[in-house]
Each structure stands twice: as C-alpha cells, then as structure tokens.
CSV table of C-alpha atoms in Angstrom, one decimal:
chain,number,residue,atom,x,y,z
I,1,MET,CA,59.2,98.1,-125.8
I,2,LYS,CA,62.7,97.1,-127.0
I,3,ARG,CA,62.6,94.0,-124.8
I,4,LEU,CA,59.3,93.1,-126.3
I,5,ILE,CA,60.6,93.5,-129.9
I,6,LEU,CA,63.7,91.4,-129.1
I,7,ALA,CA,61.5,88.7,-127.5
I,8,LEU,CA,59.3,88.6,-130.6
I,9,LEU,CA,62.3,88.4,-132.9
I,10,THR,CA,63.8,85.6,-130.9
I,11,MET,CA,60.5,83.7,-131.0
I,12,LEU,CA,60.4,84.1,-134.8
I,13,VAL,CA,63.9,82.8,-135.2
I,14,LEU,CA,63.3,79.8,-132.9
I,15,THR,CA,60.0,79.0,-134.6
I,16,GLY,CA,61.6,79.1,-138.0
I,17,THR,CA,64.3,76.7,-136.9
I,18,VAL,CA,62.1,74.2,-135.1
I,19,CYS,CA,59.1,74.2,-137.5
I,20,ALA,CA,61.0,74.2,-140.8
I,21,ALA,CA,59.2,71.8,-143.2
I,22,PRO,CA,61.0,68.5,-143.5
I,23,ALA,CA,62.5,67.4,-146.8
I,24,LYS,CA,60.3,65.2,-149.0
I,25,TYR,CA,61.7,62.8,-151.6
I,26,VAL,CA,60.1,60.5,-154.2
I,27,ALA,CA,61.4,58.3,-157.0
I,28,LEU,CA,59.7,58.4,-160.4
I,29,THR,CA,60.0,55.0,-162.2
I,30,PHE,CA,59.0,53.9,-165.7
I,31,ASP,CA,58.5,50.3,-166.8
I,32,ASP,CA,58.3,48.4,-170.1
I,33,GLY,CA,60.6,50.6,-172.3
I,34,PRO,CA,62.4,51.7,-174.3
I,35,SER,CA,59.6,52.6,-176.7
I,36,GLY,CA,60.9,54.9,-179.4
I,37,ASN,CA,59.2,58.3,-179.7
I,38,ASN,CA,57.7,58.0,-176.2
I,39,THR,CA,61.1,57.5,-174.6
I,40,GLU,CA,62.5,60.4,-176.6
I,41,ALA,CA,59.7,62.6,-175.3
I,42,LEU,CA,60.3,61.4,-171.8
I,43,LEU,CA,64.0,62.2,-172.1
I,44,GLU,CA,63.2,65.7,-173.3
I,45,MET,CA,60.6,66.4,-170.6
I,46,LEU,CA,62.8,65.1,-167.8
I,47,GLN,CA,65.8,67.1,-169.1
I,48,GLU,CA,63.8,70.3,-169.2
I,49,ARG,CA,62.8,69.7,-165.5
I,50,GLU,CA,66.2,68.5,-164.5
I,51,VAL,CA,64.8,65.3,-163.1
I,52,LYS,CA,66.5,61.9,-162.9
I,53,ALA,CA,64.3,58.8,-163.0
I,54,THR,CA,64.7,55.1,-162.8
I,55,PHE,CA,63.8,53.0,-166.0
I,56,PHE,CA,63.1,49.3,-165.7
I,57,LEU,CA,63.8,48.0,-169.2
I,58,CYS,CA,62.6,45.0,-171.2
I,59,GLY,CA,65.1,42.9,-173.2
I,60,TYR,CA,63.0,42.5,-176.3
I,61,ARG,CA,62.5,46.3,-176.5
I,62,MET,CA,66.2,47.0,-176.0
I,63,GLU,CA,66.9,44.9,-179.0
I,64,THR,CA,64.6,47.2,-181.0
I,65,TYR,CA,65.9,50.5,-179.6
I,66,PRO,CA,69.5,49.8,-178.3
I,67,GLU,CA,70.5,53.4,-178.9
I,68,LEU,CA,67.9,54.7,-176.4
I,69,VAL,CA,69.4,52.6,-173.6
I,70,GLY,CA,72.6,54.6,-174.1
I,71,LYS,CA,70.7,57.9,-174.2
I,72,LEU,CA,68.9,57.1,-171.0
I,73,ARG,CA,72.2,56.3,-169.2
I,74,GLU,CA,74.0,59.4,-170.7
I,75,ALA,CA,71.2,61.6,-169.4
I,76,GLY,CA,71.9,60.3,-165.9
I,77,HIS,CA,68.9,58.1,-165.4
I,78,GLU,CA,69.1,54.8,-163.5
I,79,LEU,CA,68.6,51.6,-165.4
I,80,GLY,CA,67.0,48.5,-164.0
I,81,VAL,CA,65.9,45.0,-165.1
I,82,HIS,CA,62.3,44.3,-166.1
I,83,GLY,CA,62.9,40.9,-167.7
I,84,TYR,CA,63.3,40.0,-171.3
I,85,SER,CA,59.8,39.1,-172.4
I,86,HIS,CA,57.6,40.8,-169.8
I,87,THR,CA,56.3,37.5,-168.6
I,88,CYS,CA,55.0,37.5,-165.0
I,89,PHE,CA,57.9,35.9,-163.0
I,90,ASP,CA,55.7,33.9,-160.6
I,91,VAL,CA,54.7,31.5,-163.4
I,92,LEU,CA,58.3,30.8,-164.5
I,93,CYS,CA,60.6,28.0,-163.3
I,94,ARG,CA,64.1,28.9,-161.9
I,95,GLU,CA,65.9,28.2,-165.1
I,96,GLU,CA,63.5,30.5,-167.1
I,97,LEU,CA,63.8,33.2,-164.4
I,98,GLN,CA,67.6,33.1,-164.6
I,99,LYS,CA,67.5,33.5,-168.4
I,100,GLU,CA,65.1,36.5,-168.1
I,101,LEU,CA,67.3,38.2,-165.5
I,102,GLN,CA,70.7,37.5,-166.9
I,103,GLY,CA,69.8,38.2,-170.5
I,104,THR,CA,68.3,41.6,-169.7
I,105,ALA,CA,71.2,42.6,-167.4
I,106,ASP,CA,73.6,41.7,-170.1
I,107,GLN,CA,71.8,43.9,-172.6
I,108,ILE,CA,71.9,46.8,-170.1
I,109,ARG,CA,75.6,46.4,-169.8
I,110,GLU,CA,76.1,46.1,-173.5
I,111,PHE,CA,73.8,49.0,-174.6
I,112,GLY,CA,74.0,51.2,-171.5
I,113,GLY,CA,77.5,50.5,-170.2
I,114,THR,CA,76.3,50.0,-166.7
I,115,GLN,CA,75.7,47.1,-164.3
I,116,PRO,CA,72.1,47.0,-163.1
I,117,VAL,CA,71.4,46.3,-159.5
I,118,LEU,CA,67.6,46.8,-159.4
I,119,LEU,CA,64.8,44.5,-160.6
I,120,ARG,CA,61.1,45.4,-161.1
I,121,PRO,CA,59.1,42.1,-161.7
I,122,PRO,CA,56.6,42.5,-164.5
I,123,CYS,CA,53.1,42.9,-163.0
I,124,GLY,CA,54.7,43.2,-159.6
I,125,ALA,CA,54.5,39.4,-159.4
I,126,TRP,CA,57.1,37.8,-157.2
I,127,ASN,CA,57.5,34.9,-154.8
I,128,GLU,CA,60.4,33.3,-152.9
I,129,SER,CA,61.7,31.7,-156.0
I,130,VAL,CA,61.9,35.2,-157.7
I,131,ARG,CA,63.5,36.6,-154.6
I,132,GLU,CA,66.2,33.9,-154.5
I,133,THR,CA,66.9,34.1,-158.2
I,134,ALA,CA,67.2,37.9,-157.9
I,135,ARG,CA,69.6,37.4,-155.0
I,136,GLU,CA,71.8,35.1,-157.1
I,137,ALA,CA,71.8,37.7,-159.9
I,138,GLY,CA,72.8,40.5,-157.6
I,139,LEU,CA,69.5,42.3,-157.9
I,140,THR,CA,67.3,44.1,-155.4
I,141,VAL,CA,63.5,43.8,-156.0
I,142,ILE,CA,61.8,47.2,-156.3
I,143,LEU,CA,58.0,47.4,-156.2
I,144,TRP,CA,56.1,50.7,-155.7
I,145,SER,CA,53.9,52.6,-153.3
I,146,ALA,CA,52.1,55.1,-155.6
I,147,ASP,CA,50.5,53.9,-158.8
I,148,SER,CA,49.5,56.3,-161.6
I,149,LEU,CA,47.5,53.4,-163.2
I,150,ASP,CA,48.6,54.8,-166.6
I,151,TRP,CA,48.5,51.3,-167.9
I,152,GLN,CA,44.7,51.4,-167.7
I,153,GLY,CA,44.5,54.4,-170.1
I,154,GLY,CA,42.5,57.6,-169.5
I,155,GLU,CA,43.3,61.3,-169.0
I,156,ALA,CA,46.7,62.5,-168.0
I,157,GLU,CA,45.1,64.9,-165.5
I,158,ASP,CA,43.5,61.9,-163.7
I,159,MET,CA,46.7,60.0,-163.5
I,160,ALA,CA,48.6,63.0,-162.1
I,161,GLN,CA,45.8,63.7,-159.5
I,162,ARG,CA,45.9,60.1,-158.4
I,163,VAL,CA,49.6,60.2,-157.7
I,164,CYS,CA,49.6,63.7,-156.1
I,165,ASP,CA,46.7,62.7,-153.8
I,166,GLN,CA,48.6,59.8,-152.3
I,167,ALA,CA,52.2,60.9,-152.5
I,168,LYS,CA,54.3,60.7,-149.3
I,169,ASN,CA,57.9,61.0,-148.4
I,170,GLY,CA,59.9,58.0,-149.7
I,171,ASP,CA,57.3,56.9,-152.2
I,172,ILE,CA,58.2,55.0,-155.4
I,173,ILE,CA,55.9,56.1,-158.2
I,174,LEU,CA,54.9,53.6,-160.9
I,175,MET,CA,54.5,54.8,-164.5
I,176,HIS,CA,55.2,53.2,-167.9
I,177,ASP,CA,57.4,54.2,-170.8
I,178,MET,CA,54.8,53.2,-173.4
I,179,TYR,CA,52.2,55.9,-173.8
I,180,ALA,CA,52.2,59.6,-174.9
I,181,TYR,CA,49.7,60.5,-172.1
I,182,SER,CA,52.2,59.1,-169.6
I,183,VAL,CA,54.7,61.7,-170.6
I,184,GLU,CA,52.1,64.5,-170.0
I,185,ALA,CA,51.0,62.9,-166.7
I,186,ALA,CA,54.6,62.6,-165.5
I,187,ALA,CA,55.2,66.3,-166.3
I,188,GLN,CA,52.2,67.3,-164.3
I,189,ILE,CA,53.2,65.1,-161.4
I,190,ILE,CA,56.7,66.6,-161.3
I,191,ASP,CA,55.4,70.2,-161.4
I,192,ARG,CA,52.6,69.7,-158.9
I,193,LEU,CA,54.7,67.7,-156.4
I,194,ARG,CA,57.5,70.2,-156.6
I,195,GLU,CA,55.0,72.8,-155.5
I,196,GLN,CA,54.3,70.7,-152.5
I,197,GLY,CA,57.9,70.6,-151.6
I,198,PHE,CA,59.0,67.2,-153.1
I,199,THR,CA,62.3,66.5,-154.7
I,200,PHE,CA,62.7,63.8,-157.3
I,201,VAL,CA,65.6,61.3,-157.1
I,202,THR,CA,66.4,57.8,-158.5
I,203,VAL,CA,65.5,54.7,-156.5
I,204,SER,CA,69.0,54.1,-155.4
I,205,GLU,CA,69.3,57.8,-154.3
I,206,LEU,CA,66.1,57.4,-152.4
I,207,ALA,CA,67.4,54.4,-150.5
I,208,GLU,CA,70.6,56.2,-149.7
I,209,LEU,CA,68.6,59.2,-148.3
I,210,ALA,CA,66.7,56.8,-146.1
I,211,ASP,CA,70.0,55.4,-144.8
I,212,CYS,CA,69.0,52.0,-146.3
I,213,THR,CA,71.6,49.6,-147.7
I,214,MET,CA,69.9,47.5,-150.4
I,215,GLN,CA,71.0,43.9,-150.6
I,216,PRO,CA,70.4,41.5,-153.5
I,217,GLY,CA,67.2,39.6,-152.9
I,218,ASP,CA,65.7,42.3,-150.7
I,219,VAL,CA,62.2,43.6,-151.6
I,220,PHE,CA,61.2,47.3,-151.2
I,221,SER,CA,58.1,49.2,-152.1
I,222,GLN,CA,59.1,52.6,-150.5
I,223,PHE,CA,61.8,54.3,-148.4
I,224,SER,CA,59.8,56.3,-145.9
I,225,GLY,CA,62.8,57.4,-143.8
I,226,ALA,CA,64.3,59.5,-146.6
I,227,HIS,CA,65.7,62.8,-145.3
I,228,ALA,CA,68.0,65.6,-146.4
I,229,PRO,CA,71.7,64.6,-146.4
I,230,ASN,CA,73.4,65.4,-143.1
I,231,GLN,CA,70.1,66.6,-141.7
I,232,GLY,CA,70.3,66.9,-137.9
I,233,THR,CA,67.7,67.4,-135.2
I,234,VAL,CA,67.1,70.5,-133.1
I,235,PRO,CA,68.1,69.8,-129.5
C-alpha cells in the first residue's frame, strides 16, 4: 500500500511539472489618441488593473492634449508614432511620409520625454516606401493580429467577445483611444483574458519575451513565440 501511495504521489508531481500550462502574453494597443476624457478614463482603468499598454499617438491630437502624452509616459505606457494627420501612408510621397514620421516623433520626445521606436501606420496601410521611410526614421512597423473593431461602433460586450474568441499567445490587440465604449471593452478584455491565463505587456516587452530583436523597417503583426522569462523545458 505504501508503495502504491508513493507511486501515485510521484505521478502527480511529474504530471504537474510536465503539463503545467504555458505562459500566454498579449499586447493591448490603442491608436488615434490622445483624446481628452477618454484617455483619462483609459489611464484610470489601466492603473486599476496594473496593465501597461502601447499607445500610437497622432501629432495633431498631441498638440491639443500635450499634457496627456506626459501622463501616459509617467504611468509606464509605451508611446509609438501614428503619424501627424492620420492620413493613410500608402498614398503619400516619401517627403510627406518623412514629415509625418519625424514631426510626430519630435512631439513624443517633447511632450513625453521618450524616443519612440514603434510605428503603427494609420489604417494599417503600408508598402515598401513606408517600410523604407520607417527604417530611415529608426522605427519598427507594428500591425496587429486581433482586432476589436471598436472603430465600427457597437456594444462593448461584442468587442470584448470578438477579441477573447480569437486571442492567442503573442497577439497584438488593436483598439482606439477615441471612444468611451472602447474603455469598457478594454476592461472586459483584460478581466476575461486574465481568467484564461493571459498576461498583458507592451509591444516591446512582447517582442523581448519572444526573443525577437526588432529592427527599424521590420514589420510585425504578432510575436507568437512569447514565453516566460528564463523558461526552460523539461528533459
């Protein structure tokens, strides 16, 4: 009997070691801000849940709300370039692209005190000209792999369900810093995905967890290899 009990205990220990659920990471991103009260509400909600996100900011909006750029940075969020005017990049010439990127990066440095290294093209529109201009500007192009479709409007519950149904390890989640319902949807996404074992990190942290070195001009939509730091394998 003692041998049987010891054997069962050994099996439980080994099973727990081998079959432990792998770590799952996602990055929550917000485009088009800052936007006044909605940004303030996002900051409060994210702080309550101790989540750091990545915000891709528009130049013309930073001019209206420069103080919010500093607040986002002080709260530990990552700041990226979303262009000055929110014009789709694939219709711009190289000179216009350079102005869009450089002007927005300068504002992030001025108002946020940080050098941006990430670029989210408006509408997700990019081509080789955009990629080369981003490379020259020292920016990595970041797209997405899970879309809340909050820009279409609707119910926060539907947006959260849409993301939670498709979420996978290494996903970059697209949302917008423009609408009150996006704040509620983001809160639901965080709460529900955490219940499923996901951890929220910034885009740069997600890349690091995937052992991926982002280079200027590279284009990424997800980092599927994200894993816990120093995570080993069972021999």
